[in-house]
Amino acid sequence: YSSRFGTRDIFTVRADGRDERRLTDWPEHEYLPDWSPDGQRIAFSVVRAAPPFDVFVMTRNAGAGWTAPRRVNDTTQGQIGSMVRWTPDGRSLAVISDSSLMLLPADGGALRLVVDHKRLGEALTFIAWSRDPAAVYFQTIDSTGVHSFWSAPASGGAPRRLLRLGEPGRRTRLIEFDTDGKSLFFTIAADEAAIAVATVKRP
């Protein structure tokens, strides 16, 4: 996305940097676009000044550009955050709703709870999938600001903490991460400081 026109808009561009196209031009902010597994659809969320936030899907038409974005959640489903990620089979969208992990059918329908943040005791911040649709991975943040990475059965079940970044001075600054089911890929920030001395001269 880019905010060069005042709000966050979604763009596509070829891997060689050519053929950049602007897909959205709404007055709201469009966040965290995600390609469907078949490469024919893009899901994204629209973040407004106040909730509810909405999840949209647009579809690529061969030789005719993209369809108009279609909202897939309804306004009775509570607050859905800016996070949206396709499931590996392309049938559903993983979203964070009220700090919990939910699955939303890509064609619309009822939300299904996968991970309850109240039972977990930590708020969810980001979702990732490997190629295995049976397991979903997610990141949380606890009351002290420490992030953790987890996995959970997509069908529901007890989550398993994989890693807690509790070492002082070595924390992640970004919620985004990825996984291939064997490794986690994320950023680490090491806090450093520099001391400078300046001489004040009288005018």
C-alpha atoms as one frame of an Amber mdcrd trajectory, in Angstrom:
protein
   0.000   0.000   0.000   0.975   3.635  -0.309  -0.273   6.802   1.362   1.000
   9.135  -1.363  -2.559  10.366  -2.046  -3.330  11.181   1.584  -4.786   7.866
   2.779  -3.561   4.292   2.490  -4.444   2.843  -0.931  -3.684  -0.590  -2.367
  -1.450  -0.980  -5.419  -0.113  -3.862  -7.464   3.236  -3.833  -9.269   5.225
  -6.367 -11.235   8.231  -7.975  -9.598  10.487  -6.007 -11.964   8.974  -2.705
 -10.767   6.867  -2.028 -13.854   3.119  -1.749 -14.426   2.138  -0.210 -11.094
  -1.636  -0.004 -10.658  -3.738   1.688  -7.995  -6.604  -0.582  -6.947  -8.383
   1.509  -4.298  -8.999   5.236  -3.962 -11.368   5.436  -1.012 -11.255   8.188
   1.638 -10.619   5.540   4.332  -7.419   3.548   4.930  -7.003   0.135   3.281
  -4.715  -2.130   5.317  -2.664  -5.319   4.960  -3.732  -6.663   1.536  -3.228
 -10.395   1.090  -3.158 -12.447  -2.121  -5.376 -15.519  -2.316  -3.511 -18.822
  -2.833  -4.554 -18.933  -6.510  -3.380 -15.347  -7.108  -6.768 -14.249  -8.432
  -8.120 -12.354  -5.421  -6.930  -9.822  -2.886  -8.404  -9.480   0.586  -7.924
  -6.354   2.661  -9.485  -4.454   5.519 -10.791  -0.912   5.615  -9.910   1.030
   8.742 -12.016   4.051   9.569 -11.762   6.656  12.292 -14.170   4.540  14.361
 -15.249   0.890  14.213 -16.691  -1.238  12.795 -13.904  -2.067  10.361 -14.727
  -4.103   7.272 -13.119  -6.887   5.209 -13.264  -6.694   1.412 -12.285  -9.002
  -1.455 -11.604  -8.009  -5.060 -11.173 -10.462  -7.947  -8.907 -10.285 -10.989
 -10.732 -10.443 -14.353  -8.630 -11.809 -17.192  -7.829  -8.883 -19.469 -10.375
  -6.624 -17.748  -8.650  -5.456 -14.590 -10.243  -5.998 -11.194 -13.791  -6.200
  -9.924 -15.119  -3.640  -7.486 -14.265  -4.601  -3.871 -16.959  -6.684  -2.188
 -17.512  -6.597   1.561 -17.574 -10.124   3.021 -18.404  -9.374   6.655 -21.691
  -7.955   7.866 -22.180  -5.114  10.309 -23.519  -7.391  13.074 -20.226  -9.287
  13.469 -18.640  -6.889  15.926 -15.341  -5.143  15.521 -12.985  -6.732  13.006
  -9.469  -5.365  13.088  -7.063  -4.578  10.288  -5.691  -8.138  10.129  -6.957
 -10.432   7.334  -5.177 -13.499   5.908  -6.340 -16.141   3.431  -6.442 -19.765
   4.558  -4.264 -22.064   2.414  -7.332 -23.559   0.692  -8.680 -20.122  -0.259
 -12.087 -20.804   1.252 -11.871 -18.636   4.353 -10.209 -15.569   5.778  -8.497
 -15.504   9.141  -9.297 -12.262  10.938  -8.739 -10.792  14.378 -12.055  -9.846
  15.924 -12.130  -8.372  19.430  -8.475  -9.514  19.860  -9.410 -13.163  19.118
  -8.671 -15.275  16.037 -11.721 -15.964  13.879 -12.380 -17.603  10.517 -14.693
 -15.823   8.089 -15.943 -17.587   4.924 -14.517 -15.829   1.870 -17.989 -15.604
   0.338 -19.502 -14.249   3.559 -21.098 -15.985   6.505 -20.781 -16.499  10.232
 -17.518 -16.007  12.099 -16.046 -19.105  13.755 -13.887 -18.746  16.861 -10.481
 -20.461  16.669  -8.493 -18.846  19.512 -10.117 -16.919  22.374  -7.819 -14.182
  23.652  -9.587 -14.149  27.033  -8.621 -17.750  27.709  -5.167 -17.121  26.346
  -4.658 -14.009  28.460  -2.870 -12.164  25.624  -4.102 -10.082  22.688  -3.554
 -11.345  19.134  -1.677  -9.036  16.768  -0.855 -10.975  13.559  -1.752 -14.230
  11.772   0.271 -16.400   9.383  -0.268 -19.740   7.637   2.136 -22.355   6.403
   1.115 -24.619   3.509  -0.589 -26.918   5.998  -4.202 -25.749   6.418  -4.579
 -27.770   9.635  -2.465 -25.348  11.691  -2.579 -21.581  12.044   0.184 -19.442
  13.522  -0.272 -16.159  15.332   1.525 -13.543  17.372   0.375 -12.088  20.684
   1.371  -9.306  23.031   0.958  -9.532  26.808   0.307  -6.840  29.394   4.046
  -6.131  29.734   4.537  -5.560  25.996   6.279  -8.898  25.302   5.408 -10.688
  22.061   4.987 -14.442  21.648   4.479 -16.764  18.683   1.953 -19.607  18.816
   0.415 -22.363  16.740  -3.095 -23.762  17.050  -5.276 -26.286  15.216  -7.392
 -24.458  12.650 -10.329 -26.618  13.674 -10.030 -25.351  17.244  -8.105 -26.676
  20.203  -5.448 -25.672  22.688  -2.831 -23.238  21.319   0.865 -23.994  21.827
   3.407 -21.257  22.580   6.405 -21.637  20.274   8.552 -18.683  21.338   8.385
 -15.801  23.821  10.607 -12.792  23.151  11.121 -11.899  26.776  14.841 -11.104
  26.716  15.361  -7.431  27.660  16.767  -5.307  24.860  15.897  -7.825  22.152
  12.274  -7.404  21.115  10.374  -7.350  17.880   9.127  -3.938  16.791   6.827
  -5.223  14.030   3.786  -7.475  14.197   4.392  -8.968  10.735   5.996 -12.410
  10.549   5.857 -15.494   8.343   6.421 -19.237   8.589   6.889 -22.268   6.378
   5.722 -24.589   9.146   9.307 -25.340  10.201  10.817 -21.912  10.889   9.565
 -18.522  12.020  10.708 -15.424  10.149  10.495 -12.141  12.056  12.538  -9.083
  12.978  14.499  -8.445  16.162  15.421  -4.981  17.376  18.417  -4.494  19.664
  18.162  -1.320  21.708  21.293   0.808  21.570  22.184   4.348  22.555  24.891
   6.853  21.748  26.276   9.575  24.004  27.349  12.849  22.477  29.179  15.772
  24.090  28.711  19.296  22.844  30.469  22.470  23.968  28.214  25.453  24.526
  29.782  28.692  23.408  28.698  32.121  24.575  27.451  34.344  21.730
